[in-house]
Coordinates of C-alpha atoms in Angstrom, one line a residue:
M1 CA 190.9 11.2 -37.7
K2 CA 189.7 7.9 -39.3
I3 CA 191.5 6.0 -36.5
L4 CA 189.9 8.3 -33.8
K5 CA 186.4 7.7 -35.3
K6 CA 186.9 4.0 -34.7
G7 CA 187.3 4.8 -31.0
Y8 CA 191.0 4.2 -30.7
R9 CA 193.4 6.0 -28.4
V10 CA 196.6 6.9 -30.3
L11 CA 200.1 7.1 -28.8
V12 CA 202.7 8.4 -31.1
F13 CA 206.4 7.7 -30.6
G14 CA 209.0 10.1 -32.1
K15 CA 212.5 11.3 -31.9
A16 CA 213.3 14.9 -30.9
L17 CA 216.0 16.2 -33.1
D18 CA 217.1 19.0 -30.8
G19 CA 216.6 17.1 -27.6
F20 CA 214.8 18.4 -24.5
M21 CA 214.9 21.7 -22.6
D22 CA 213.4 21.7 -19.1
K23 CA 211.6 18.5 -20.0
K24 CA 210.0 20.1 -23.1
V25 CA 210.6 19.4 -26.7
T26 CA 212.3 22.4 -28.3
G27 CA 212.7 21.4 -31.9
K28 CA 211.2 19.1 -34.6
V29 CA 210.0 15.6 -33.8
I30 CA 210.3 12.8 -36.3
P31 CA 207.5 10.2 -35.8
I32 CA 208.8 6.7 -35.5
G33 CA 205.5 4.8 -35.0
Y34 CA 202.3 4.8 -33.1
V35 CA 200.3 2.4 -30.9
L36 CA 196.5 2.0 -31.0
I37 CA 194.7 1.4 -27.7
T38 CA 191.1 0.5 -27.4
N39 CA 188.7 0.0 -24.4
P40 CA 186.4 -2.9 -25.1
I41 CA 182.7 -2.1 -24.2
R42 CA 181.1 -4.7 -22.0
K43 CA 178.1 -6.5 -23.4
E44 CA 176.0 -5.2 -20.4
A45 CA 176.9 -1.5 -20.9
P46 CA 174.1 -0.6 -23.4
A47 CA 171.5 -2.2 -21.2
T48 CA 172.9 -0.4 -18.1
F49 CA 172.8 3.0 -19.7
N50 CA 169.3 2.4 -21.2
Y51 CA 168.1 1.5 -17.7
F52 CA 169.4 4.9 -16.3
K53 CA 167.8 6.7 -19.3
E54 CA 164.4 5.1 -18.4
Q55 CA 164.8 6.2 -14.8
G56 CA 165.3 9.8 -15.9
V57 CA 169.0 9.9 -15.1
E58 CA 171.1 12.1 -17.4
V59 CA 174.5 10.5 -18.2
K60 CA 177.5 12.8 -19.0
V61 CA 181.0 11.5 -19.9
I62 CA 183.9 13.6 -18.8
S63 CA 187.2 12.3 -19.9
G64 CA 190.8 13.4 -20.4
D65 CA 191.0 11.6 -23.8
N66 CA 190.4 13.0 -27.3
P67 CA 186.8 14.1 -27.6
Q68 CA 186.3 12.2 -30.9
T69 CA 187.5 8.9 -29.2
V70 CA 185.3 9.5 -26.2
S71 CA 182.3 10.1 -28.5
E72 CA 182.8 6.9 -30.5
I73 CA 183.2 4.8 -27.4
S74 CA 180.1 6.4 -25.9
K75 CA 178.1 5.6 -29.1
K76 CA 179.0 2.0 -28.7
A77 CA 177.7 2.1 -25.1
Q78 CA 174.5 3.7 -26.5
I79 CA 174.8 6.8 -24.4
E80 CA 172.2 9.5 -25.4
N81 CA 173.5 12.3 -27.7
A82 CA 176.9 10.6 -27.8
D83 CA 177.6 12.3 -31.2
L84 CA 177.6 15.7 -29.6
C85 CA 181.1 16.1 -28.1
I86 CA 183.2 19.1 -27.1
D87 CA 186.9 19.8 -26.4
A88 CA 187.1 21.1 -22.8
T89 CA 190.4 23.0 -23.6
K90 CA 188.2 25.5 -25.5
L91 CA 186.2 26.2 -22.4
E92 CA 188.1 28.9 -20.5
T93 CA 185.5 30.4 -18.2
K94 CA 182.9 29.0 -15.8
E95 CA 180.1 30.5 -17.9
E96 CA 181.3 28.7 -21.0
L97 CA 181.5 25.5 -19.1
A98 CA 178.0 25.9 -17.7
E99 CA 176.7 26.6 -21.2
A100 CA 178.4 23.5 -22.6
I101 CA 176.9 21.4 -19.8
K102 CA 173.4 22.3 -21.1
N103 CA 174.2 21.4 -24.7
Y104 CA 176.7 18.4 -24.5
N105 CA 176.9 15.1 -22.8
I106 CA 180.4 14.1 -24.0
F107 CA 183.4 16.1 -22.8
G108 CA 187.0 15.4 -23.9
R109 CA 190.4 16.8 -22.8
V110 CA 188.9 17.6 -19.4
T111 CA 191.4 18.5 -16.7
P112 CA 190.9 17.3 -13.1
T113 CA 190.0 20.9 -12.1
Q114 CA 187.4 21.1 -14.8
K115 CA 185.9 17.8 -13.7
R116 CA 185.4 19.2 -10.3
E117 CA 184.0 22.4 -11.7
I118 CA 181.5 20.4 -13.8
I119 CA 180.3 18.6 -10.7
R120 CA 179.9 21.9 -8.8
I121 CA 178.0 23.5 -11.6
L122 CA 175.6 20.6 -11.8
K123 CA 175.0 20.8 -8.1
E124 CA 174.4 24.6 -8.3
Q125 CA 171.7 23.8 -10.9
G126 CA 169.9 21.8 -8.2
R127 CA 170.8 18.4 -9.5
T128 CA 171.8 15.4 -7.5
V129 CA 175.1 14.2 -8.9
A130 CA 176.7 10.8 -8.9
M131 CA 180.3 10.5 -10.1
T132 CA 182.0 7.4 -11.3
G133 CA 185.8 7.2 -11.7
D134 CA 188.9 5.1 -11.2
G135 CA 191.9 7.4 -11.6
V136 CA 193.8 10.0 -9.6
N137 CA 192.4 12.6 -12.0
D138 CA 188.9 11.8 -10.8
V139 CA 189.6 12.4 -7.1
L140 CA 188.6 16.1 -6.9
A141 CA 185.3 15.4 -8.7
L142 CA 184.6 12.3 -6.6
K143 CA 185.0 14.2 -3.3
D144 CA 182.5 16.9 -4.5
A145 CA 179.8 14.6 -5.9
D146 CA 176.7 13.8 -3.9
C147 CA 177.4 10.1 -4.5
S148 CA 180.9 9.0 -5.5
I149 CA 181.5 5.5 -7.0
A150 CA 184.9 4.0 -7.7
M151 CA 186.1 0.7 -9.2
A152 CA 188.1 -1.6 -6.9
S153 CA 190.6 -2.1 -9.8
G154 CA 191.2 1.7 -9.9
S155 CA 193.7 3.8 -8.1
D156 CA 193.9 3.7 -4.3
A157 CA 193.3 7.5 -4.2
A158 CA 190.0 7.1 -6.1
V159 CA 188.9 4.2 -3.9
Y160 CA 189.6 6.0 -0.7
S161 CA 187.8 9.2 -1.9
S162 CA 184.6 7.4 -2.9
Q163 CA 181.5 6.5 -0.9
V164 CA 180.8 3.3 -2.9
V165 CA 183.3 0.9 -4.3
L166 CA 182.3 -1.7 -6.9
L167 CA 184.4 -4.7 -5.8
E168 CA 184.1 -6.5 -9.1
S169 CA 184.8 -3.3 -11.1
N170 CA 181.7 -3.9 -13.2
F171 CA 179.5 -0.8 -13.8
S172 CA 176.6 -3.1 -14.9
Y173 CA 175.9 -3.8 -11.2
M174 CA 174.9 -0.1 -10.7
P175 CA 171.2 -0.8 -11.3
D176 CA 171.3 -3.4 -8.5
V177 CA 173.0 -0.8 -6.3
V178 CA 170.3 1.7 -7.1
L179 CA 167.5 -0.7 -6.4
E180 CA 169.1 -1.8 -3.1
G181 CA 169.4 1.9 -2.1
R182 CA 165.8 2.5 -3.0
R183 CA 164.7 -0.5 -1.0
V184 CA 166.6 0.7 2.1
V185 CA 165.5 4.4 1.9
N186 CA 161.9 3.8 1.0
N187 CA 161.4 1.1 3.7
I188 CA 163.1 3.3 6.3
Q189 CA 160.8 6.1 5.4
R190 CA 157.8 3.8 5.8
S191 CA 159.0 2.4 9.2
A192 CA 160.1 5.9 10.4
S193 CA 156.7 7.4 9.6
L194 CA 154.9 4.6 11.6
F195 CA 157.1 5.2 14.6
L196 CA 156.9 9.0 14.4
V197 CA 153.0 8.9 14.6
K198 CA 153.2 7.6 18.2
N199 CA 155.8 10.2 19.1
I200 CA 153.8 13.1 17.7
F201 CA 150.6 11.9 19.3
S202 CA 152.2 11.3 22.7
F203 CA 154.0 14.7 22.7
F204 CA 150.9 16.8 21.9
L205 CA 148.5 14.8 24.0
S206 CA 150.9 15.2 27.0
M207 CA 151.1 18.9 26.4
L208 CA 147.3 19.1 26.3
A209 CA 146.9 17.0 29.5
V210 CA 149.2 19.5 31.3
I211 CA 147.5 22.6 29.9
L212 CA 143.9 21.4 30.3
S213 CA 144.6 19.5 33.6
F214 CA 143.0 16.1 32.7
T215 CA 144.2 12.6 33.4
Y216 CA 146.3 11.1 30.6
P217 CA 143.7 8.7 29.0
L218 CA 146.0 5.8 28.2
K219 CA 147.8 3.3 30.4
P220 CA 151.3 2.2 29.5
A221 CA 150.1 -1.3 28.6
Q222 CA 147.5 0.1 26.2
V223 CA 150.2 2.2 24.5
S224 CA 152.3 -0.9 24.1
L225 CA 149.4 -2.8 22.6
I226 CA 148.8 -0.1 20.0
G227 CA 152.5 0.2 19.2
M228 CA 153.0 -3.6 18.9
F229 CA 150.3 -4.2 16.3
T230 CA 150.3 -0.9 14.4
I231 CA 154.0 0.0 14.5
G232 CA 156.5 -2.6 15.7
I233 CA 155.5 -5.9 14.1
P234 CA 154.4 -4.4 10.7
A235 CA 157.5 -2.1 10.5
F236 CA 159.8 -5.2 11.0
F237 CA 158.3 -7.1 8.1
L238 CA 157.9 -4.1 5.8
A239 CA 161.5 -3.2 6.2
L240 CA 162.5 -6.5 4.6
Q241 CA 160.3 -6.0 1.5
P242 CA 161.7 -5.1 -2.0
N243 CA 160.9 -1.6 -3.0
K244 CA 161.7 -0.2 -6.4
E245 CA 159.9 3.1 -6.2
K246 CA 161.8 6.1 -7.2
I247 CA 163.0 8.2 -4.3
E248 CA 161.4 11.7 -4.4
G249 CA 161.7 14.6 -2.1
R250 CA 163.7 14.9 1.1
F251 CA 163.8 12.1 3.6
L252 CA 162.7 14.1 6.7
S253 CA 159.9 16.0 4.9
N254 CA 158.6 12.7 3.4
V255 CA 158.5 11.1 6.9
L256 CA 156.8 14.1 8.5
L257 CA 154.2 14.4 5.7
R258 CA 153.2 10.8 6.3
A259 CA 153.3 10.9 10.1
F260 CA 152.1 14.4 11.1
P261 CA 148.5 14.1 9.9
A262 CA 148.0 10.7 11.6
G263 CA 149.5 12.0 14.8
I264 CA 147.3 15.1 14.9
T265 CA 144.2 12.9 14.1
D266 CA 145.1 10.7 17.0
V267 CA 145.2 13.8 19.3
I268 CA 141.9 15.1 18.0
V269 CA 139.9 11.9 18.4
V270 CA 141.3 11.1 21.8
E271 CA 140.7 14.7 23.0
M272 CA 137.1 14.5 21.7
M273 CA 136.7 11.2 23.7
V274 CA 138.1 12.8 26.9
L275 CA 135.9 15.9 26.6
L276 CA 132.7 14.0 25.8
A277 CA 133.5 11.5 28.6
S278 CA 133.7 14.3 31.1
M279 CA 130.4 15.8 29.9
F280 CA 128.6 12.5 30.3
E281 CA 130.5 11.5 33.4
I282 CA 131.9 8.3 31.9
K283 CA 134.4 6.4 34.0
Y284 CA 138.2 6.5 33.3
A285 CA 138.4 2.8 32.6
D286 CA 135.7 3.1 30.0
Y287 CA 137.0 6.0 28.0
S288 CA 140.6 4.7 28.4
T289 CA 139.5 1.6 26.6
A290 CA 137.6 3.6 24.0
S291 CA 140.7 5.8 23.4
T292 CA 142.7 2.6 22.8
I293 CA 140.2 1.4 20.2
L294 CA 140.2 4.8 18.4
L295 CA 144.0 4.9 18.3
S296 CA 144.0 1.4 16.9
I297 CA 141.6 2.3 14.2
V298 CA 143.8 5.3 13.2
G299 CA 146.9 3.2 13.3
L300 CA 145.3 0.5 11.1
I301 CA 144.2 3.1 8.5
V302 CA 147.8 4.5 8.4
L303 CA 149.2 1.0 8.2
Y304 CA 146.7 0.2 5.3
K305 CA 148.1 3.2 3.3
T306 CA 151.7 2.3 4.2
C307 CA 151.3 -1.3 3.0
K308 CA 150.1 -0.2 -0.5
P309 CA 150.6 -1.7 -3.0
F310 CA 149.6 -5.0 -1.4
N311 CA 151.2 -8.3 -2.0
V312 CA 150.8 -11.7 -0.2
L313 CA 153.2 -10.8 2.7
R314 CA 151.7 -7.3 3.2
V315 CA 148.1 -8.7 3.3
T316 CA 149.3 -11.4 5.7
V317 CA 150.9 -8.8 8.0
Y318 CA 148.0 -6.4 7.8
V319 CA 145.3 -9.1 8.5
G320 CA 147.6 -10.6 11.2
C321 CA 147.9 -7.2 13.0
I322 CA 144.1 -6.8 13.0
L323 CA 143.6 -10.3 14.4
G324 CA 146.3 -9.7 16.9
L325 CA 144.6 -6.5 18.2
I326 CA 141.2 -8.1 18.5
G327 CA 142.7 -11.3 20.1
S328 CA 144.6 -9.3 22.7
C329 CA 141.5 -7.3 23.6
V330 CA 139.3 -10.4 23.8
F331 CA 141.6 -13.0 25.4
L332 CA 144.0 -10.8 27.4
P333 CA 141.9 -7.8 28.6
W334 CA 143.5 -7.9 32.1
L335 CA 147.0 -7.6 30.7
F336 CA 146.3 -4.5 28.6
G337 CA 143.7 -2.8 30.8
I338 CA 140.8 -3.4 28.5
T339 CA 137.3 -3.3 29.9
L340 CA 133.8 -3.5 28.4
P341 CA 132.7 0.2 28.0
S342 CA 129.2 1.4 29.1
K343 CA 126.5 1.9 26.5
E344 CA 127.0 5.7 26.5
C345 CA 130.7 5.2 25.9
I346 CA 130.1 2.8 23.1
V347 CA 127.8 5.3 21.4
L348 CA 130.4 8.0 21.7
L349 CA 133.1 5.6 20.4
I350 CA 131.0 4.8 17.3
L351 CA 130.3 8.4 16.6
I352 CA 133.9 9.5 16.9
A353 CA 135.1 6.4 14.9
I354 CA 132.9 7.4 12.0
T355 CA 134.7 10.8 11.8
I356 CA 138.2 9.4 11.8
N357 CA 138.6 9.0 8.0
T358 CA 137.3 12.5 7.3
L359 CA 139.5 14.0 10.0
L360 CA 142.6 12.2 8.6
S361 CA 141.8 13.5 5.1
F362 CA 141.3 17.0 6.4
T363 CA 144.6 17.0 8.3
I364 CA 146.5 15.7 5.3
K365 CA 145.1 18.6 3.2
I366 CA 146.0 21.1 5.9
V367 CA 149.6 19.8 6.2
N368 CA 150.0 19.9 2.4
L369 CA 148.7 23.5 2.3
V370 CA 151.2 24.5 5.0
R371 CA 154.0 22.7 3.2
N372 CA 153.2 24.3 -0.2
G373 CA 153.0 27.7 1.5
F374 CA 156.4 27.2 3.1
I375 CA 157.9 26.1 -0.2
K376 CA 156.6 29.3 -1.9
I377 CA 158.0 31.5 0.8
R378 CA 161.3 29.7 0.7
N379 CA 161.5 30.1 -3.1
K380 CA 160.7 33.8 -2.8
I381 CA 163.4 34.3 -0.3
K382 CA 165.9 32.5 -2.5
S383 CA 164.9 34.6 -5.6
I384 CA 165.4 37.8 -3.5
F385 CA 168.9 36.7 -2.4
N386 CA 169.8 35.5 -5.9
N387 CA 168.8 38.8 -7.4

């Protein structure tokens, strides 16, 4: 026990007096000697595990080695509650295993099947599970994990079963992997929400144009102008930005929650412009230009919120897009179908523009209310089926 408390693995060599029967020792065994094996802890290991602790990630060690050995090694790596360990051979049922998962972070004598069961139980509890392993015994658990990570120096079976392979077999690179994943996902969410605004707006406005029988208020060149300076150019530069924000919620719902209010606001302000233009008998060219300006204002408001928090590059991109829009309207009006609106149209444009921020805030609240209501209904249905 003293040796185990130092974190050693112990291999005992002995002589079986009665030999073997079906590959099993049948009689007494005289110990001849033993070999101590230790796994050195990398200097970066404590910092790596402390990083995950700060990020709210719960670390559990599941190993086939002696629980005491695993516990001592985990202490050296500064894993939380490493002194609380349990022998998995004592956990015979799924219920016992689930209860142990709540109370322990260190598991020893874990079989491959139990490793897989631990992953499944954690997923059933609604957790997102990442599994790191390098041996054949880890393959079942790696295949069932939400994110499976293998070391390149490990077994081929573990490498081929994993989604991520650390080529240098150094777990200290995991924070960099997490940060790169956050950058990719968060920036894709930002860019996708910008692109989806135009799609939502175009779909609903087209439907209204068919139902209410009015001429679509935008020319293709005007749509291209809005898309270039409120979607295309800023999305390109924002996608390259570092982003360390923690990923929360689901990808699709996050994108829709950002894009849907802006898309609906676009539909409302343009429809208001079209209806008022028909009432005051304003020419198509005038209210088409006014609609382009209104959509540009909504797009710039959405871009402003998307660029937060601002840095030098984001300020440059945002200001550049504003100047690009103004410059295109002033110096290339013939290319984008921009004309100088009548006085009546300008007054209507200003009145509608004043309401844009209020409309956007209102649609955001409505979308959030609908989302919260949907979540409540979904949870009630789940609770009914679970009971």
